[in-house]
Amino acid sequence: MRLPGAMRLVRFRGPGGTEPRLGLEEAPGGAVVDLSAAEPALPRSMRAFLESGPGALAAARRALESGGHRVPRGTVRLLAPVGDPQKVICVGLNYRDHCLEQGVTPPRDPVIFSKFPSAIVGPFDDIVHPQDSSEVDWEVELAAVIGKKGQHIPEAEALDHVVGFTVANDVSARDWQLRNGRQWLLGKTFDTFCPLGPALVTKEAVTDVHNLSIRCRVNGELMQDGNTNQLIFPLPKLIAWVSRFVTLVPGDILLTGTPSGVGFFRKPPVFLKKGDEVQCEIEELGTICNKVV
């Protein structure tokens, strides 16, 4: 039974490489409802769709319940559910086991950095290994998507500002992030370093965002195996903290940190190379899979 408000919003291209369209997955991996066909007045950008507020979400629910405008999954290419956010905000050192694997004390306050939106690619697009790095690493992360504008948001109201969640891979060039002048931004924001997807799963469809299994496999080998119950700063605290400094707006993406098992802290370290396949999975949200080229 589908819960009220539960949806899996997607962006996709149909046959022939058409312009991006909005849609909904009937079920994970299932047929796609062509929302742009069902509700032509709606924006084609997910950011603009979210800016339209509750009316746009209500139109999407109508389309999902109508039984029409279905497109076979095999004929579409899924894109990143949000392709043009104003901000991609990231959180470092936010899993206890990730702090432990690198021998650091958990931070007293959230550690915030960012990626440029140009790093975003789709759930099954390639990760381009940059010529300027030899230490490219993986980080599976829960990403929250903002649906309601806010500043100085109280923790008790923070989740009211979230529309839903998706899977992210915070791909990282460790040689630039941790050496070479400690260029955190550059090390995190090479083109293709932020695969997202497969869907923006509305919060009504998620049983408990703070108790989801989260995993990463490289070439089929399990590298990260954690749970969001290990977050040092849960989502309400993160949203309240970030909104003290910047106004959050619909479409903003908040990556919430990664569990242990990244390549850099393995003994010996392991880094991604061309030909590798990285699969990131979060319970109830889905799986993204990206080849390194």
XYZ file of C-alpha atoms in Angstrom:
293
model
C 0.000 0.000 0.000
C 1.367 3.418 -0.973
C 1.426 5.881 1.928
C -0.105 9.346 1.379
C 2.506 11.624 -0.142
C 4.935 8.769 -0.850
C 6.542 9.258 -4.260
C 9.762 8.543 -6.131
C 10.383 11.632 -8.272
C 12.830 11.337 -11.172
C 14.240 13.257 -14.110
C 14.716 11.345 -17.318
C 15.284 11.418 -21.034
C 13.009 9.357 -23.223
C 13.698 7.608 -26.520
C 15.730 9.636 -28.975
C 17.561 11.708 -26.345
C 14.747 14.177 -25.803
C 14.957 17.146 -23.449
C 14.910 16.261 -19.729
C 11.450 15.515 -18.349
C 10.034 15.042 -14.865
C 8.580 11.716 -13.868
C 7.844 9.277 -11.091
C 8.897 5.688 -10.586
C 5.891 3.461 -9.952
C 8.237 1.282 -7.897
C 12.021 0.985 -7.598
C 13.215 -0.054 -11.039
C 9.674 -0.002 -12.400
C 7.883 1.922 -15.123
C 8.132 5.700 -15.182
C 5.145 8.037 -15.110
C 5.812 10.891 -17.548
C 4.852 13.790 -15.324
C 5.684 16.338 -18.027
C 3.077 14.693 -20.281
C 0.493 14.230 -17.547
C 0.836 17.808 -16.237
C 2.315 19.918 -19.084
C 2.074 23.156 -17.083
C 4.610 21.922 -14.520
C 8.264 23.020 -14.824
C 10.770 20.585 -16.371
C 13.432 21.439 -13.784
C 13.185 19.651 -10.427
C 14.388 22.785 -8.684
C 11.632 24.875 -10.295
C 9.137 22.091 -9.571
C 10.019 22.168 -5.862
C 9.896 25.964 -5.835
C 6.280 25.652 -7.010
C 5.392 24.220 -3.608
C 2.588 21.902 -2.458
C 0.546 22.430 -5.627
C 3.233 20.820 -7.766
C 3.507 17.840 -5.422
C -0.281 17.444 -5.488
C -0.196 17.414 -9.297
C 2.476 14.710 -9.199
C 0.328 12.590 -6.883
C -2.609 12.936 -9.279
C -0.467 11.763 -12.152
C 0.800 8.787 -10.162
C -2.733 7.745 -9.198
C -4.203 8.266 -12.688
C -2.751 5.088 -14.161
C -1.790 6.886 -17.357
C 1.292 8.226 -19.146
C 3.419 5.186 -18.306
C 6.768 4.806 -20.050
C 8.598 1.435 -20.017
C 11.716 1.610 -17.877
C 13.910 0.179 -20.591
C 13.212 3.158 -22.872
C 14.326 5.902 -20.491
C 17.651 7.166 -19.170
C 17.468 8.412 -15.607
C 19.210 11.690 -14.818
C 20.203 13.127 -11.462
C 16.894 13.865 -9.707
C 18.059 17.449 -9.065
C 20.392 18.719 -11.762
C 20.549 22.444 -11.039
C 20.590 23.046 -7.269
C 21.624 26.441 -5.989
C 23.840 24.710 -3.409
C 25.434 21.321 -2.770
C 26.325 21.326 0.923
C 28.454 18.524 2.348
C 29.254 17.327 5.865
C 32.566 15.780 6.888
C 33.341 13.442 9.790
C 29.698 12.694 10.536
C 29.845 8.927 11.189
C 31.457 7.653 14.367
C 33.113 4.692 12.633
C 34.541 6.975 9.911
C 36.161 9.123 12.620
C 37.499 5.955 14.267
C 39.061 4.573 11.069
C 41.165 7.724 10.672
C 41.948 8.171 14.364
C 40.279 11.538 14.894
C 37.992 12.777 17.650
C 34.386 13.323 16.533
C 33.853 17.060 15.954
C 31.945 19.230 18.402
C 30.131 21.028 15.567
C 29.317 19.920 12.015
C 32.186 20.204 9.533
C 30.780 21.854 6.408
C 32.198 22.070 2.896
C 30.668 22.094 -0.584
C 30.728 20.853 -4.148
C 29.882 22.892 -7.222
C 26.602 21.823 -8.881
C 28.647 21.121 -12.034
C 29.963 17.971 -10.293
C 26.491 16.357 -10.452
C 25.878 13.426 -12.797
C 23.126 10.850 -13.059
C 22.725 7.573 -11.168
C 24.241 5.457 -13.956
C 26.546 7.977 -15.630
C 30.323 7.607 -15.779
C 32.753 9.030 -13.253
C 35.605 10.603 -15.201
C 38.970 9.893 -13.563
C 40.818 13.228 -13.715
C 44.330 13.381 -15.145
C 45.341 15.560 -12.190
C 44.676 12.939 -9.487
C 45.984 9.485 -8.657
C 43.967 9.042 -5.439
C 40.270 9.019 -6.385
C 38.087 7.602 -3.612
C 34.448 6.686 -2.994
C 32.010 7.844 -0.264
C 28.413 6.612 -0.214
C 26.175 9.238 1.395
C 22.558 9.945 2.274
C 21.508 13.191 0.589
C 18.579 15.287 1.817
C 16.798 17.616 -0.616
C 15.325 20.879 0.645
C 11.719 21.565 -0.327
C 10.933 24.704 1.676
C 12.943 27.899 2.062
C 14.267 28.694 5.512
C 16.852 30.530 7.593
C 17.641 30.055 11.302
C 15.463 26.934 11.257
C 14.767 25.398 14.698
C 15.700 21.725 15.021
C 12.085 20.868 15.861
C 10.974 22.250 12.475
C 13.944 21.157 10.378
C 12.399 18.115 8.704
C 9.452 20.261 7.595
C 11.952 21.880 5.204
C 13.012 18.545 3.650
C 11.048 17.159 0.703
C 12.913 13.869 0.466
C 16.137 11.919 0.078
C 18.402 10.376 -2.522
C 21.646 8.404 -2.794
C 24.924 10.239 -3.412
C 28.553 9.326 -4.003
C 30.867 12.038 -2.672
C 33.743 11.111 -5.005
C 36.961 12.590 -3.637
C 40.476 13.213 -4.954
C 42.381 12.622 -1.721
C 45.697 13.966 -3.037
C 44.043 17.361 -3.576
C 41.799 17.222 -0.506
C 44.441 16.182 2.022
C 47.734 17.205 0.402
C 48.595 19.658 -2.398
C 47.700 22.562 -0.147
C 44.641 20.797 1.347
C 42.353 21.968 -1.435
C 39.118 20.550 -0.020
C 36.854 22.236 -2.537
C 38.943 21.276 -5.567
C 39.449 17.741 -4.276
C 35.705 17.251 -3.980
C 34.350 19.004 -7.042
C 35.989 17.679 -10.186
C 33.404 17.195 -12.929
C 31.329 13.996 -12.379
C 32.314 13.792 -8.677
C 28.702 13.838 -7.421
C 26.570 10.994 -8.828
C 22.987 11.271 -7.529
C 19.845 9.164 -7.756
C 18.107 7.089 -8.775
C 15.101 9.029 -7.442
C 14.142 11.792 -5.055
C 12.210 9.677 -2.549
C 9.759 11.827 -0.623
C 10.091 11.644 3.143
C 6.619 10.076 3.456
C 8.011 6.970 1.719
C 10.900 6.527 4.196
C 10.247 4.587 7.385
C 13.023 6.179 9.467
C 15.754 8.194 7.762
C 17.949 7.747 10.844
C 17.881 3.946 10.601
C 18.739 2.992 7.013
C 21.452 0.594 5.904
C 24.021 2.290 3.656
C 26.570 0.392 1.521
C 29.179 0.834 -1.188
C 30.654 -1.883 -3.421
C 33.581 -1.535 -5.808
C 33.674 -4.163 -8.558
C 31.208 -6.171 -6.466
C 33.336 -6.131 -3.304
C 31.641 -4.670 -0.226
C 33.701 -1.687 0.936
C 31.307 0.291 3.143
C 28.546 -1.243 5.254
C 26.948 1.137 7.740
C 23.696 2.548 9.018
C 22.430 6.117 9.275
C 21.839 5.507 12.991
C 25.583 6.169 13.328
C 25.266 9.813 12.267
C 26.970 12.069 14.808
C 24.772 15.008 13.817
C 21.314 13.873 12.666
C 19.443 15.743 9.978
C 17.520 18.189 12.213
C 20.758 19.358 13.833
C 22.531 19.657 10.466
C 19.726 21.709 8.929
C 19.492 23.979 11.955
C 23.271 24.464 11.942
C 23.661 25.188 8.218
C 20.658 27.536 8.149
C 22.371 29.751 10.728
C 24.821 30.776 8.008
C 23.009 30.393 4.674
C 19.382 30.476 3.590
C 18.273 27.050 2.414
C 16.072 27.060 -0.682
C 14.115 24.388 -2.585
C 16.391 22.090 -4.519
C 19.423 22.552 -2.257
C 21.174 19.238 -1.619
C 22.703 18.287 1.732
C 25.137 15.352 1.731
C 25.269 14.038 5.282
C 28.613 12.215 5.520
C 29.961 8.720 4.906
C 30.521 5.617 7.071
C 33.836 3.811 7.411
C 35.387 1.831 4.586
C 36.706 4.497 2.232
C 39.788 3.618 0.200
C 42.174 6.189 1.638
C 42.208 4.702 5.139
C 42.616 1.070 4.073
C 45.954 -0.622 4.690
C 47.302 -0.340 2.084
C 45.126 2.426 0.574
C 42.909 1.525 -2.375
C 41.932 4.030 -5.047
C 39.610 3.959 -8.017
C 41.044 3.287 -11.475
C 39.604 3.364 -14.947
C 37.299 0.405 -15.535
C 36.142 0.139 -11.904
C 32.421 0.054 -11.113
C 31.128 1.769 -7.968
C 27.722 0.827 -6.573
C 26.170 2.891 -3.776
C 22.991 1.696 -2.085
C 20.749 3.003 0.682
C 17.830 1.037 2.060
C 14.424 2.245 0.781
C 16.071 4.814 -1.523
C 17.704 2.656 -4.179
C 21.037 2.023 -5.862
C 23.292 4.041 -8.147
C 26.063 2.431 -10.177
C 28.799 4.383 -11.947
C 31.725 3.220 -14.046
C 35.075 4.995 -13.804
C 36.394 6.015 -17.216
